[in-house]
PDB file of C-alpha atoms in Angstrom:
ATOM      1  CA  UNK A   1      -0.914  62.395  20.242  1.00  0.00           C
ATOM      2  CA  UNK A   2      -1.218  58.784  20.964  1.00  0.00           C
ATOM      3  CA  UNK A   3       1.622  56.626  22.540  1.00  0.00           C
ATOM      4  CA  UNK A   4       2.043  52.819  21.990  1.00  0.00           C
ATOM      5  CA  UNK A   5       4.830  51.014  24.013  1.00  0.00           C
ATOM      6  CA  UNK A   6       6.600  48.044  22.552  1.00  0.00           C
ATOM      7  CA  UNK A   7       8.741  45.653  24.892  1.00  0.00           C
ATOM      8  CA  UNK A   8      11.084  42.974  24.594  1.00  0.00           C
ATOM      9  CA  UNK A   9      12.162  41.521  21.299  1.00  0.00           C
ATOM     10  CA  UNK A  10      10.701  42.880  18.077  1.00  0.00           C
ATOM     11  CA  UNK A  11      10.809  39.718  15.910  1.00  0.00           C
ATOM     12  CA  UNK A  12       9.379  37.074  13.900  1.00  0.00           C
ATOM     13  CA  UNK A  13       7.939  35.575  17.257  1.00  0.00           C
ATOM     14  CA  UNK A  14       6.354  38.617  18.562  1.00  0.00           C
ATOM     15  CA  UNK A  15       5.179  40.645  15.416  1.00  0.00           C
ATOM     16  CA  UNK A  16       1.570  38.701  15.591  1.00  0.00           C
ATOM     17  CA  UNK A  17       0.985  40.439  18.665  1.00  0.00           C
ATOM     18  CA  UNK A  18       2.533  43.804  17.979  1.00  0.00           C
ATOM     19  CA  UNK A  19       1.207  44.197  14.283  1.00  0.00           C
ATOM     20  CA  UNK A  20      -2.452  44.358  15.581  1.00  0.00           C
ATOM     21  CA  UNK A  21      -1.645  46.790  18.346  1.00  0.00           C
ATOM     22  CA  UNK A  22      -0.090  49.083  16.150  1.00  0.00           C
ATOM     23  CA  UNK A  23      -2.945  48.967  13.345  1.00  0.00           C
ATOM     24  CA  UNK A  24      -5.573  49.195  15.980  1.00  0.00           C
ATOM     25  CA  UNK A  25      -3.963  52.333  17.324  1.00  0.00           C
ATOM     26  CA  UNK A  26      -3.684  53.738  14.048  1.00  0.00           C
ATOM     27  CA  UNK A  27      -7.506  53.261  13.532  1.00  0.00           C
ATOM     28  CA  UNK A  28      -8.172  54.612  17.053  1.00  0.00           C
ATOM     29  CA  UNK A  29      -7.301  58.158  17.232  1.00  0.00           C
ATOM     30  CA  UNK A  30      -5.829  61.054  15.529  1.00  0.00           C
ATOM     31  CA  UNK A  31      -2.503  63.143  15.346  1.00  0.00           C
ATOM     32  CA  UNK A  32       0.511  61.653  15.965  1.00  0.00           C
ATOM     33  CA  UNK A  33       1.120  58.189  16.762  1.00  0.00           C
ATOM     34  CA  UNK A  34       4.255  57.766  18.772  1.00  0.00           C
ATOM     35  CA  UNK A  35       5.840  54.253  19.164  1.00  0.00           C
ATOM     36  CA  UNK A  36       8.011  54.104  22.463  1.00  0.00           C
ATOM     37  CA  UNK A  37      10.642  51.562  21.917  1.00  0.00           C
ATOM     38  CA  UNK A  38      12.513  52.082  25.050  1.00  0.00           C
ATOM     39  CA  UNK A  39      11.765  48.742  26.172  1.00  0.00           C
ATOM     40  CA  UNK A  40      12.953  46.915  22.623  1.00  0.00           C
ATOM     41  CA  UNK A  41      15.622  44.687  23.326  1.00  0.00           C
ATOM     42  CA  UNK A  42      16.353  43.637  19.822  1.00  0.00           C
ATOM     43  CA  UNK A  43      14.518  44.041  16.480  1.00  0.00           C
ATOM     44  CA  UNK A  44      14.895  41.895  13.184  1.00  0.00           C
ATOM     45  CA  UNK A  45      13.444  42.212   9.579  1.00  0.00           C
ATOM     46  CA  UNK A  46      10.182  41.161  10.567  1.00  0.00           C
ATOM     47  CA  UNK A  47       9.915  43.909  13.352  1.00  0.00           C
ATOM     48  CA  UNK A  48      10.974  46.422  10.807  1.00  0.00           C
ATOM     49  CA  UNK A  49       8.808  45.320   8.292  1.00  0.00           C
ATOM     50  CA  UNK A  50       5.572  46.014  11.232  1.00  0.00           C
ATOM     51  CA  UNK A  51       7.096  49.470  11.704  1.00  0.00           C
ATOM     52  CA  UNK A  52       7.002  50.303   8.248  1.00  0.00           C
ATOM     53  CA  UNK A  53       3.831  48.924   7.545  1.00  0.00           C
ATOM     54  CA  UNK A  54       2.245  50.730  10.493  1.00  0.00           C
ATOM     55  CA  UNK A  55       4.104  53.956   9.019  1.00  0.00           C
ATOM     56  CA  UNK A  56       2.271  53.324   5.689  1.00  0.00           C
ATOM     57  CA  UNK A  57      -1.152  52.677   7.323  1.00  0.00           C
ATOM     58  CA  UNK A  58      -0.703  56.039   9.509  1.00  0.00           C
ATOM     59  CA  UNK A  59       0.206  57.993   6.397  1.00  0.00           C
ATOM     60  CA  UNK A  60      -2.790  56.520   4.576  1.00  0.00           C
ATOM     61  CA  UNK A  61      -4.778  57.891   7.458  1.00  0.00           C
ATOM     62  CA  UNK A  62      -3.639  61.073   7.525  1.00  0.00           C
ATOM     63  CA  UNK A  63      -1.447  60.542  10.599  1.00  0.00           C
ATOM     64  CA  UNK A  64       2.401  60.506  11.271  1.00  0.00           C
ATOM     65  CA  UNK A  65       4.074  57.794  12.817  1.00  0.00           C
ATOM     66  CA  UNK A  66       7.279  58.487  14.936  1.00  0.00           C
ATOM     67  CA  UNK A  67       9.542  56.456  16.980  1.00  0.00           C
ATOM     68  CA  UNK A  68      10.647  57.275  20.650  1.00  0.00           C
ATOM     69  CA  UNK A  69      13.191  56.389  23.039  1.00  0.00           C
ATOM     70  CA  UNK A  70      14.964  54.081  20.355  1.00  0.00           C
ATOM     71  CA  UNK A  71      17.744  52.022  21.949  1.00  0.00           C
ATOM     72  CA  UNK A  72      21.016  52.114  20.478  1.00  0.00           C
ATOM     73  CA  UNK A  73      21.054  48.807  19.030  1.00  0.00           C
ATOM     74  CA  UNK A  74      17.610  49.445  17.326  1.00  0.00           C
ATOM     75  CA  UNK A  75      19.081  52.950  15.971  1.00  0.00           C
ATOM     76  CA  UNK A  76      22.146  51.060  14.463  1.00  0.00           C
ATOM     77  CA  UNK A  77      19.585  48.780  12.604  1.00  0.00           C
ATOM     78  CA  UNK A  78      17.640  51.913  11.288  1.00  0.00           C
ATOM     79  CA  UNK A  79      20.845  53.507  10.267  1.00  0.00           C
ATOM     80  CA  UNK A  80      22.114  50.493   8.650  1.00  0.00           C
ATOM     81  CA  UNK A  81      18.842  49.809   6.530  1.00  0.00           C
ATOM     82  CA  UNK A  82      18.604  53.387   6.045  1.00  0.00           C
ATOM     83  CA  UNK A  83      15.101  53.077   7.516  1.00  0.00           C
ATOM     84  CA  UNK A  84      15.610  56.351   9.668  1.00  0.00           C
ATOM     85  CA  UNK A  85      15.073  58.259   6.326  1.00  0.00           C
ATOM     86  CA  UNK A  86      11.187  56.609   6.464  1.00  0.00           C
ATOM     87  CA  UNK A  87      10.594  56.073  10.150  1.00  0.00           C
ATOM     88  CA  UNK A  88      11.126  59.701  12.083  1.00  0.00           C
ATOM     89  CA  UNK A  89      12.618  59.514  15.408  1.00  0.00           C
ATOM     90  CA  UNK A  90      11.229  61.752  17.732  1.00  0.00           C
ATOM     91  CA  UNK A  91      14.115  64.154  19.231  1.00  0.00           C
ATOM     92  CA  UNK A  92      15.145  63.512  22.598  1.00  0.00           C
ATOM     93  CA  UNK A  93      13.613  65.762  25.315  1.00  0.00           C
ATOM     94  CA  UNK A  94      16.906  66.955  26.378  1.00  0.00           C
ATOM     95  CA  UNK A  95      17.570  68.093  22.816  1.00  0.00           C
ATOM     96  CA  UNK A  96      14.514  69.839  22.439  1.00  0.00           C
ATOM     97  CA  UNK A  97      14.541  71.693  25.846  1.00  0.00           C
TER      98      UNK A  97
END
């Protein structure tokens, strides 16, 4: 399993930095790719697009992208857009134990 941490805003201003990191991570490893969003303050349509694009790239590489530690505001956006169906969210450690 490989973990990529994303922090701050995930929006039009930051996707130019986040996209290459996620794509490089997909190409550099095997197994699950976990995107830890615990440090994300907000997300917009551009940020969602980067996550979906990384998810698709991972799937084409035979990998699975999962989201970890999704903040409540980001969770609400995923629910509203129904992207929670496409971008799986890792169960919380307390729920797994």
